[in-house]
């Protein structure tokens, strides 16, 4: 995978108003593969949280017989975390303000995944 594809995909996501950063993260252990984050953001902590959350939700949804989740959205008091799997091993993660248009962010994340395919 070329670095330019990573950059192009992450750029699509970070151009959405309210998105403060985007990352490609190992689903198994939360290691950052590529990132485009604001300077003050702690990418390693966000990556670990996203991988843990996505893994737990995947097990729960699969246990309920609904297959693997295609998109995860967690909204907290300080912001929103969005994640979408890229295959079995990598997650595309976006960190955003609470006011982000999550539908638009989701569309751009799916477009980014198409670029990575």
PDB file of C-alpha atoms in Angstrom:
ATOM      1  CA  UNK A   1       0.000   0.000   0.000  1.00  0.00           C
ATOM      2  CA  UNK A   2       1.480   3.321  -0.990  1.00  0.00           C
ATOM      3  CA  UNK A   3       1.816   6.133   1.522  1.00  0.00           C
ATOM      4  CA  UNK A   4      -0.066   8.432  -0.840  1.00  0.00           C
ATOM      5  CA  UNK A   5      -3.175   6.209  -0.630  1.00  0.00           C
ATOM      6  CA  UNK A   6      -3.047   6.457   3.166  1.00  0.00           C
ATOM      7  CA  UNK A   7      -2.667  10.234   2.987  1.00  0.00           C
ATOM      8  CA  UNK A   8      -5.458  10.604   0.426  1.00  0.00           C
ATOM      9  CA  UNK A   9      -7.841   8.446   2.458  1.00  0.00           C
ATOM     10  CA  UNK A  10      -7.106  10.230   5.738  1.00  0.00           C
ATOM     11  CA  UNK A  11      -7.385  13.629   4.023  1.00  0.00           C
ATOM     12  CA  UNK A  12     -10.915  12.797   2.821  1.00  0.00           C
ATOM     13  CA  UNK A  13     -11.971  12.176   6.400  1.00  0.00           C
ATOM     14  CA  UNK A  14     -10.210  15.138   7.990  1.00  0.00           C
ATOM     15  CA  UNK A  15     -11.799  17.566   5.507  1.00  0.00           C
ATOM     16  CA  UNK A  16     -15.218  16.939   7.060  1.00  0.00           C
ATOM     17  CA  UNK A  17     -16.092  19.952   9.251  1.00  0.00           C
ATOM     18  CA  UNK A  18     -15.755  18.998  12.916  1.00  0.00           C
ATOM     19  CA  UNK A  19     -13.374  16.094  12.345  1.00  0.00           C
ATOM     20  CA  UNK A  20     -10.201  16.737  14.343  1.00  0.00           C
ATOM     21  CA  UNK A  21      -8.219  13.770  13.141  1.00  0.00           C
ATOM     22  CA  UNK A  22      -8.212  10.397  11.412  1.00  0.00           C
ATOM     23  CA  UNK A  23      -6.121   7.257  11.802  1.00  0.00           C
ATOM     24  CA  UNK A  24      -5.626   3.773  10.484  1.00  0.00           C
ATOM     25  CA  UNK A  25      -5.304   1.487  13.495  1.00  0.00           C
ATOM     26  CA  UNK A  26      -4.492  -2.188  13.991  1.00  0.00           C
ATOM     27  CA  UNK A  27      -7.748  -3.804  15.129  1.00  0.00           C
ATOM     28  CA  UNK A  28      -5.911  -6.439  17.165  1.00  0.00           C
ATOM     29  CA  UNK A  29      -3.735  -4.240  19.358  1.00  0.00           C
ATOM     30  CA  UNK A  30      -4.541  -0.589  18.683  1.00  0.00           C
ATOM     31  CA  UNK A  31      -1.194   0.281  17.112  1.00  0.00           C
ATOM     32  CA  UNK A  32      -1.341   3.342  14.847  1.00  0.00           C
ATOM     33  CA  UNK A  33      -0.598   2.473  11.198  1.00  0.00           C
ATOM     34  CA  UNK A  34      -1.042   6.008   9.804  1.00  0.00           C
ATOM     35  CA  UNK A  35      -2.450   9.214  11.250  1.00  0.00           C
ATOM     36  CA  UNK A  36      -3.530  12.749  10.466  1.00  0.00           C
ATOM     37  CA  UNK A  37      -4.250  14.327  13.864  1.00  0.00           C
ATOM     38  CA  UNK A  38      -4.349  17.737  15.484  1.00  0.00           C
ATOM     39  CA  UNK A  39      -1.171  18.401  17.469  1.00  0.00           C
ATOM     40  CA  UNK A  40      -2.740  18.173  20.922  1.00  0.00           C
ATOM     41  CA  UNK A  41      -4.422  14.832  20.286  1.00  0.00           C
ATOM     42  CA  UNK A  42      -3.023  11.702  21.938  1.00  0.00           C
ATOM     43  CA  UNK A  43      -3.193   9.327  18.987  1.00  0.00           C
ATOM     44  CA  UNK A  44      -1.958   6.234  20.822  1.00  0.00           C
ATOM     45  CA  UNK A  45      -4.648   6.544  23.502  1.00  0.00           C
ATOM     46  CA  UNK A  46      -7.394   7.119  20.944  1.00  0.00           C
ATOM     47  CA  UNK A  47      -6.162   4.186  18.839  1.00  0.00           C
ATOM     48  CA  UNK A  48      -6.169   1.845  21.840  1.00  0.00           C
ATOM     49  CA  UNK A  49      -9.683   2.967  22.824  1.00  0.00           C
ATOM     50  CA  UNK A  50     -11.000   2.540  19.275  1.00  0.00           C
ATOM     51  CA  UNK A  51      -9.513  -0.944  18.857  1.00  0.00           C
ATOM     52  CA  UNK A  52     -10.825  -2.090  22.237  1.00  0.00           C
ATOM     53  CA  UNK A  53     -14.290  -0.652  21.637  1.00  0.00           C
ATOM     54  CA  UNK A  54     -14.550  -2.057  18.115  1.00  0.00           C
ATOM     55  CA  UNK A  55     -13.373  -5.486  19.254  1.00  0.00           C
ATOM     56  CA  UNK A  56     -15.877  -5.678  22.094  1.00  0.00           C
ATOM     57  CA  UNK A  57     -18.733  -4.463  19.922  1.00  0.00           C
ATOM     58  CA  UNK A  58     -17.795  -6.919  17.187  1.00  0.00           C
ATOM     59  CA  UNK A  59     -17.929  -9.839  19.615  1.00  0.00           C
ATOM     60  CA  UNK A  60     -21.263  -8.653  21.035  1.00  0.00           C
ATOM     61  CA  UNK A  61     -22.902  -8.092  17.651  1.00  0.00           C
ATOM     62  CA  UNK A  62     -21.597 -11.370  16.239  1.00  0.00           C
ATOM     63  CA  UNK A  63     -22.789 -13.129  19.411  1.00  0.00           C
ATOM     64  CA  UNK A  64     -26.252 -11.748  18.727  1.00  0.00           C
ATOM     65  CA  UNK A  65     -26.132 -13.299  15.256  1.00  0.00           C
ATOM     66  CA  UNK A  66     -25.962  -9.977  13.400  1.00  0.00           C
ATOM     67  CA  UNK A  67     -22.553 -10.298  11.727  1.00  0.00           C
ATOM     68  CA  UNK A  68     -19.695  -7.854  12.113  1.00  0.00           C
ATOM     69  CA  UNK A  69     -20.437  -4.135  12.555  1.00  0.00           C
ATOM     70  CA  UNK A  70     -19.652  -1.962   9.523  1.00  0.00           C
ATOM     71  CA  UNK A  71     -19.575   1.307  11.465  1.00  0.00           C
ATOM     72  CA  UNK A  72     -19.250   2.330  15.116  1.00  0.00           C
ATOM     73  CA  UNK A  73     -20.164   5.700  16.604  1.00  0.00           C
ATOM     74  CA  UNK A  74     -19.489   6.683  20.225  1.00  0.00           C
ATOM     75  CA  UNK A  75     -20.528  10.142  21.366  1.00  0.00           C
ATOM     76  CA  UNK A  76     -19.267  11.416  24.697  1.00  0.00           C
ATOM     77  CA  UNK A  77     -19.529  14.734  26.498  1.00  0.00           C
ATOM     78  CA  UNK A  78     -16.341  16.011  24.840  1.00  0.00           C
ATOM     79  CA  UNK A  79     -16.602  14.569  21.340  1.00  0.00           C
ATOM     80  CA  UNK A  80     -17.333  11.723  18.987  1.00  0.00           C
ATOM     81  CA  UNK A  81     -15.326   8.661  17.974  1.00  0.00           C
ATOM     82  CA  UNK A  82     -16.157   6.989  14.655  1.00  0.00           C
ATOM     83  CA  UNK A  83     -14.686   3.717  13.402  1.00  0.00           C
ATOM     84  CA  UNK A  84     -15.098   1.499  10.359  1.00  0.00           C
ATOM     85  CA  UNK A  85     -13.216  -1.724   9.648  1.00  0.00           C
ATOM     86  CA  UNK A  86     -10.895  -1.997   6.674  1.00  0.00           C
ATOM     87  CA  UNK A  87     -10.816  -5.738   6.226  1.00  0.00           C
ATOM     88  CA  UNK A  88     -10.282  -7.884   9.301  1.00  0.00           C
ATOM     89  CA  UNK A  89      -7.123  -6.289  10.649  1.00  0.00           C
ATOM     90  CA  UNK A  90      -7.358  -2.497  10.367  1.00  0.00           C
ATOM     91  CA  UNK A  91      -9.802   0.179  11.488  1.00  0.00           C
ATOM     92  CA  UNK A  92     -10.330   3.612  10.003  1.00  0.00           C
ATOM     93  CA  UNK A  93     -10.920   5.903  12.985  1.00  0.00           C
ATOM     94  CA  UNK A  94     -12.094   9.511  13.084  1.00  0.00           C
ATOM     95  CA  UNK A  95     -12.101  11.771  16.134  1.00  0.00           C
ATOM     96  CA  UNK A  96     -14.582  14.612  15.941  1.00  0.00           C
ATOM     97  CA  UNK A  97     -16.427  17.318  17.826  1.00  0.00           C
ATOM     98  CA  UNK A  98     -19.874  16.435  19.158  1.00  0.00           C
ATOM     99  CA  UNK A  99     -21.372  18.746  16.549  1.00  0.00           C
ATOM    100  CA  UNK A 100     -19.917  16.814  13.595  1.00  0.00           C
ATOM    101  CA  UNK A 101     -22.316  15.730  10.877  1.00  0.00           C
ATOM    102  CA  UNK A 102     -21.820  12.011  11.562  1.00  0.00           C
ATOM    103  CA  UNK A 103     -23.659  11.027   8.384  1.00  0.00           C
ATOM    104  CA  UNK A 104     -21.295  13.047   6.221  1.00  0.00           C
ATOM    105  CA  UNK A 105     -18.291  11.735   8.153  1.00  0.00           C
ATOM    106  CA  UNK A 106     -19.532   8.183   7.629  1.00  0.00           C
ATOM    107  CA  UNK A 107     -19.911   8.718   3.877  1.00  0.00           C
ATOM    108  CA  UNK A 108     -16.400  10.134   3.617  1.00  0.00           C
ATOM    109  CA  UNK A 109     -15.009   7.281   5.726  1.00  0.00           C
ATOM    110  CA  UNK A 110     -16.582   4.754   3.354  1.00  0.00           C
ATOM    111  CA  UNK A 111     -15.150   6.671   0.381  1.00  0.00           C
ATOM    112  CA  UNK A 112     -11.743   6.552   2.081  1.00  0.00           C
ATOM    113  CA  UNK A 113     -12.083   2.778   2.532  1.00  0.00           C
ATOM    114  CA  UNK A 114     -12.775   2.459  -1.214  1.00  0.00           C
ATOM    115  CA  UNK A 115      -9.516   4.305  -1.927  1.00  0.00           C
ATOM    116  CA  UNK A 116      -7.651   1.890   0.327  1.00  0.00           C
ATOM    117  CA  UNK A 117      -9.196  -1.203  -1.280  1.00  0.00           C
TER     118      UNK A 117
END
